[in-house]
Amino acid sequence: MARSSLSLVFAGSGGSGAMTAGTLFLRAAAGAGYFGVMTQLFGAQVRGGESAALVQISNEPIECQPDRFDVFFAIDWDKVDQFAAEIPLDKNSVVISDPSAGAIPASIAKSKPRALSVVMSDPTMTRLARAMRGKRSNIFVAGLAGTLAGIVAAELRAALETVLGHKSEEVMAANAAALENGIKAAAAIDLDLRVTEPKHESRWLITGNEAIGLGALRGGIKFVGCYPITPATDLVEWLSPQLHSMGGRLILAEDELASINMVLGASYGGQPAMTVTAGPGLSLMTEAIGLGVAAEIPAVIVDVMRAGPSTGIASKTEQSDLNIAIFGGHGDAPRIVIAPLSVGDCLATGEWAVYVAEALQTPVIVLSDQMIGQAKAIILPPSKRPEPMKRRTNGGASGAQFKRYALTADPITPMPLPGTEGYEWVAEGLTHNEAGLPVSGASAHVAQINKRAKKLEQFDPGELWGEVYGQGDTAILTFGSSVAPAREAARRLTNAGRPTRVIALRVLSPVPFKPLAAALKDVRRVLVLEQNHSGQLYRHLLGQKALPVSAESIARPGPLPFRPAEITAHIA
Amino acid sequence: MSDTATVETHCVRDLVEKDFSSGAHPIWCPGCGDYGVLAGLESALVKLGRPPHEVALVSGIGCSSRLPGYMSCYGFHGVHGRALAAATGLKLARPDLEVITVGGDGDGFSIGGNHFIHACRRNVDMLYLVMDNRVYGMTKGQPSPTTEPDWDSSLTPGGIGIRPFNPISMAIAAGANFVARGFSGDPKGLADLIVEAIKWPGFAFLEVLSPCITFRPEEFDWKGKVRHDAVAVKNDRAAAAAAALTDDGFSLGVLFRGAEAAAEVSSQVRSSLAAIEQQFMVGATQ
């Protein structure tokens, strides 16, 4: 009987190609019509270290990490102990390994999974051939796994061509042979991994990082100043050639300080501009973000959050930059903070971030995280695009000392494009009067702080404030990558007779008070779920009186993702 | 009296210095060298014929960095040390504008030192003018990177004891395409240097000796120490950098002209969103 979803692990040491096995499997599943998601675990080495690909496929969209994995394909057992905690198995799990790899390590065996032995290479291959051409066990395993899952050989072969087709003919011949051997080996294995037949809808295969990049392009970003940092680097590596092909430019700055300041300069010049970083980079940028707030300059700052504080764990996820995103920087410098709810939502959120920054003439921080950013997901093509909004450049009386920072009824005042005669203005980080001249008096200082605060107060995100999933008098309130496991947990609780809804915030600051209050109507118990130690979202909302004092906090640091069973255990 | 616009005029009417003044009263002390720099800059822009709305002045923090507010051009008064980064972003977004970065020796060589090096490397077509008074004036008298090691201050009794930064040699070594030194006490000569620097392709660095008469009154003597055209202009980068290392810091004029082309800034649309989105599509409609 077919299952509704399947979860697999491909693990091995550097050079064993665990990632490729996972990528091949996911690509083949995509071709076969499935939904799915792949995340990765890395060892500490820069290249070629031990790694594990965690893949799930389903006939419906799937994104959260499972409570436990169905099948563990061990290409070899080197250093797998370090991943054991992140790959929960149980006695219903199946571990498939090559007998030549040795005994199953205790860290895996202790879950008492069913063990199967499969020779993962061509048994007729000589030792010399193996040494020279490699065993290609990973390709074998991908073929085996795909076939056991009911994916036809044609899709597996097509996936091989798509993923590795750029390699030499000789390599591809060896790969093709390994794939066929894996496909053939499935027949001898008593294991049915077939998933319910999917509907073959048109879908996208994309990572969260790519989706934010594409969203920003849709939003009209023309300039990116950036500095590489894990796990954000692949976002700008994807974006760079695309942006260039659209007439924009990406500058590799000397550091994050230069990155954000270049963005402000380009934005002042009229081009929608963006930078992309992670926690340590965001820390560096806080001063310039304050400048963007004070001088009222649009800017998009993407933070792909990772485990902190300080250098933390670069390659693993956490949701602990909320505080610095909302409050980072001296003085009262409020800004917009938004967070995508899923890989697919990265597209709309990335696009919307540009519009909001341009319309409100202020920095917008997009809080993604490593889990969403580097997850490769098969998703329904995002259909709803946010309404475009543009920068207000026209208006106001021309002449000497144009009043860029005029105290009008509308706190959003025109920012003429440099080059426009008669409207010259200086973007000013010092406290300034209406004309932008530095002043140190109380009335101008207070008036300008109020002007900027009013921009945020009157900001109405409309439908984009967040999403409510399901119904019930218990609510899990959360954001980012915690939304997916929260939804699965809520689904299970509801099915078990404990109706539970999920309130997923897209706008984290300013707090969307009205829609949040509406979402909390008839809720008797609200739990704030977040992947950080101090309960940053919980304290933020409580401090803003946006939650009842009875609200509870489920907060723990990364790097381990929330799993649905962990959440339901809190609520039961 | 008005100067007529030069050959490179971008508008028909004659510009005068007054067109470039915002009317705001500078916070600078009477006698500050920066007044001379302001005058030189206004003259230069008149000679170049670029009207105020086509010019953008970018600065950081310090007395010198207040300059954009005193001119009627577009401007960006950012945070300490980051002016060159902002100017780079602005110029790449708007190559049509005349982007001029101004600031002091602290803003430029201390907190801004890293951006100074990389701006010289990038060789984007813009001018960086540093008003060097060898002191932190805004914060009332601490040594800057160009201060003599034995200059006494309350923060560093007996002097900071560190070898001063040599911005000329640093700029040449890092890749600036035009390097010169001016003096605030000679606004006319300075104007000519500014014009030449702007016209030369690539990144131009102009160090302007600009005395702080409040915290370094001894700098009043600079007018007797500067030497005009004392150095033969070097087109050889290594020789020019070496010469700068042995110069006493008072040679005025062009010290280096490089042969690099300015950084490429153009970018064309060659694709579309629809084409880019194709790469992600899987399934039935493929």
Short mmCIF file of N, CA, C and O in Angstrom, two decimals, chain B residues 201-241:
data_model
loop_
_atom_site.label_atom_id
_atom_site.label_comp_id
_atom_site.label_asym_id
_atom_site.label_seq_id
_atom_site.Cartn_x
_atom_site.Cartn_y
_atom_site.Cartn_z
N PRO B 201 40.45 59.92 -16.16
CA PRO B 201 39.59 58.75 -15.93
C PRO B 201 39.99 57.98 -14.67
O PRO B 201 41.15 57.95 -14.29
N GLY B 202 38.99 57.38 -14.06
CA GLY B 202 39.25 56.51 -12.91
C GLY B 202 39.22 57.26 -11.60
O GLY B 202 38.78 58.40 -11.49
N PHE B 203 39.74 56.59 -10.58
CA PHE B 203 39.68 57.11 -9.22
C PHE B 203 40.79 58.13 -9.00
O PHE B 203 41.97 57.82 -9.16
N ALA B 204 40.38 59.35 -8.65
CA ALA B 204 41.35 60.41 -8.40
C ALA B 204 41.36 60.72 -6.91
O ALA B 204 40.30 60.89 -6.30
N PHE B 205 42.56 60.77 -6.33
CA PHE B 205 42.69 61.10 -4.92
C PHE B 205 43.44 62.41 -4.78
O PHE B 205 44.54 62.56 -5.32
N LEU B 206 42.83 63.33 -4.08
CA LEU B 206 43.44 64.65 -3.90
C LEU B 206 43.55 64.95 -2.42
O LEU B 206 42.56 65.13 -1.72
N GLU B 207 44.79 64.93 -1.93
CA GLU B 207 45.00 65.28 -0.53
C GLU B 207 45.18 66.79 -0.47
O GLU B 207 46.02 67.34 -1.18
N VAL B 208 44.36 67.47 0.32
CA VAL B 208 44.46 68.92 0.42
C VAL B 208 44.90 69.28 1.83
O VAL B 208 44.17 69.02 2.80
N LEU B 209 46.08 69.84 1.95
CA LEU B 209 46.54 70.31 3.26
C LEU B 209 45.63 71.47 3.65
O LEU B 209 45.49 72.45 2.92
N SER B 210 44.98 71.33 4.80
CA SER B 210 43.95 72.29 5.19
C SER B 210 44.07 72.55 6.69
O SER B 210 43.53 71.81 7.49
N PRO B 211 44.81 73.57 7.07
CA PRO B 211 45.16 73.75 8.49
C PRO B 211 43.95 73.91 9.41
O PRO B 211 42.95 74.54 9.06
N CYS B 212 44.10 73.30 10.59
CA CYS B 212 43.13 73.51 11.67
C CYS B 212 43.72 74.56 12.59
O CYS B 212 44.64 74.26 13.37
N ILE B 213 43.23 75.77 12.50
CA ILE B 213 43.87 76.86 13.26
C ILE B 213 43.48 76.83 14.73
O ILE B 213 44.07 77.52 15.55
N THR B 214 42.50 76.01 15.06
CA THR B 214 42.07 75.95 16.46
C THR B 214 42.89 74.95 17.26
O THR B 214 43.40 75.26 18.33
N PHE B 215 43.03 73.72 16.74
CA PHE B 215 43.73 72.69 17.50
C PHE B 215 45.16 72.47 17.05
O PHE B 215 45.93 71.82 17.74
N ARG B 216 45.51 73.05 15.87
CA ARG B 216 46.90 72.94 15.42
C ARG B 216 47.34 74.31 14.89
O ARG B 216 47.62 74.48 13.71
N PRO B 217 47.35 75.31 15.77
CA PRO B 217 47.67 76.67 15.29
C PRO B 217 49.04 76.76 14.61
O PRO B 217 49.24 77.63 13.76
N GLU B 218 49.92 75.81 14.95
CA GLU B 218 51.24 75.83 14.29
C GLU B 218 51.14 75.58 12.79
O GLU B 218 52.08 75.88 12.04
N GLU B 219 50.01 75.04 12.36
CA GLU B 219 49.86 74.76 10.93
C GLU B 219 49.72 76.04 10.11
O GLU B 219 49.72 76.01 8.88
N PHE B 220 49.57 77.15 10.77
CA PHE B 220 49.62 78.45 10.10
C PHE B 220 50.89 78.57 9.27
O PHE B 220 50.92 79.24 8.24
N ASP B 221 51.96 77.88 9.72
CA ASP B 221 53.25 77.93 9.02
C ASP B 221 53.26 77.16 7.71
O ASP B 221 54.22 77.24 6.96
N TRP B 222 52.21 76.37 7.46
CA TRP B 222 52.21 75.53 6.25
C TRP B 222 52.36 76.36 4.98
O TRP B 222 52.94 75.89 4.00
N LYS B 223 51.84 77.60 5.03
CA LYS B 223 51.89 78.37 3.79
C LYS B 223 53.33 78.68 3.39
O LYS B 223 53.61 78.91 2.21
N GLY B 224 54.20 78.63 4.35
CA GLY B 224 55.61 78.84 4.04
C GLY B 224 56.33 77.56 3.65
O GLY B 224 57.45 77.59 3.14
N LYS B 225 55.69 76.43 3.92
CA LYS B 225 56.36 75.14 3.70
C LYS B 225 55.99 74.48 2.37
O LYS B 225 56.75 73.66 1.84
N VAL B 226 54.81 74.80 1.86
CA VAL B 226 54.37 74.11 0.64
C VAL B 226 55.19 74.57 -0.55
O VAL B 226 55.62 75.72 -0.63
N ARG B 227 55.39 73.63 -1.46
CA ARG B 227 56.15 73.92 -2.67
C ARG B 227 55.30 73.53 -3.87
O ARG B 227 54.83 72.39 -3.97
N HIS B 228 55.15 74.50 -4.79
CA HIS B 228 54.34 74.21 -5.97
C HIS B 228 55.20 73.52 -7.03
O HIS B 228 56.34 73.91 -7.24
N ASP B 229 54.61 72.53 -7.68
CA ASP B 229 55.25 71.85 -8.81
C ASP B 229 56.69 71.47 -8.51
O ASP B 229 57.56 71.59 -9.37
N ALA B 230 56.93 71.01 -7.31
CA ALA B 230 58.30 70.65 -6.94
C ALA B 230 58.64 69.25 -7.43
O ALA B 230 59.80 68.88 -7.54
N VAL B 231 57.62 68.48 -7.69
CA VAL B 231 57.84 67.07 -8.04
C VAL B 231 57.51 66.86 -9.52
O VAL B 231 56.46 67.27 -9.98
N ALA B 232 58.43 66.22 -10.23
CA ALA B 232 58.12 65.86 -11.61
C ALA B 232 57.02 64.80 -11.58
O ALA B 232 57.12 63.84 -10.84
N VAL B 233 56.03 65.02 -12.39
CA VAL B 233 54.90 64.08 -12.34
C VAL B 233 55.33 62.71 -12.80
O VAL B 233 55.99 62.56 -13.82
N LYS B 234 54.94 61.73 -12.02
CA LYS B 234 55.34 60.37 -12.36
C LYS B 234 54.19 59.65 -13.07
O LYS B 234 53.05 59.73 -12.63
N ASN B 235 54.53 58.97 -14.12
CA ASN B 235 53.55 58.09 -14.75
C ASN B 235 53.84 56.64 -14.40
O ASN B 235 53.09 55.75 -14.78
N ASP B 236 54.95 56.44 -13.72
CA ASP B 236 55.32 55.09 -13.31
C ASP B 236 54.86 54.90 -11.87
O ASP B 236 55.29 55.63 -10.97
N ARG B 237 54.00 53.95 -11.68
CA ARG B 237 53.35 53.80 -10.38
C ARG B 237 54.36 53.54 -9.26
O ARG B 237 54.31 54.14 -8.20
N ALA B 238 55.28 52.63 -9.51
CA ALA B 238 56.25 52.27 -8.46
C ALA B 238 57.12 53.47 -8.12
O ALA B 238 57.40 53.74 -6.94
N ALA B 239 57.56 54.19 -9.14
CA ALA B 239 58.43 55.34 -8.88
C ALA B 239 57.67 56.42 -8.12
O ALA B 239 58.21 57.06 -7.21
N ALA B 240 56.42 56.62 -8.49
CA ALA B 240 55.62 57.65 -7.82
C ALA B 240 55.38 57.29 -6.36
O ALA B 240 55.45 58.16 -5.48
N ALA B 241 55.11 56.02 -6.10
CA ALA B 241 54.89 55.59 -4.72
C ALA B 241 56.16 55.75 -3.91
O ALA B 241 56.14 56.22 -2.77
#
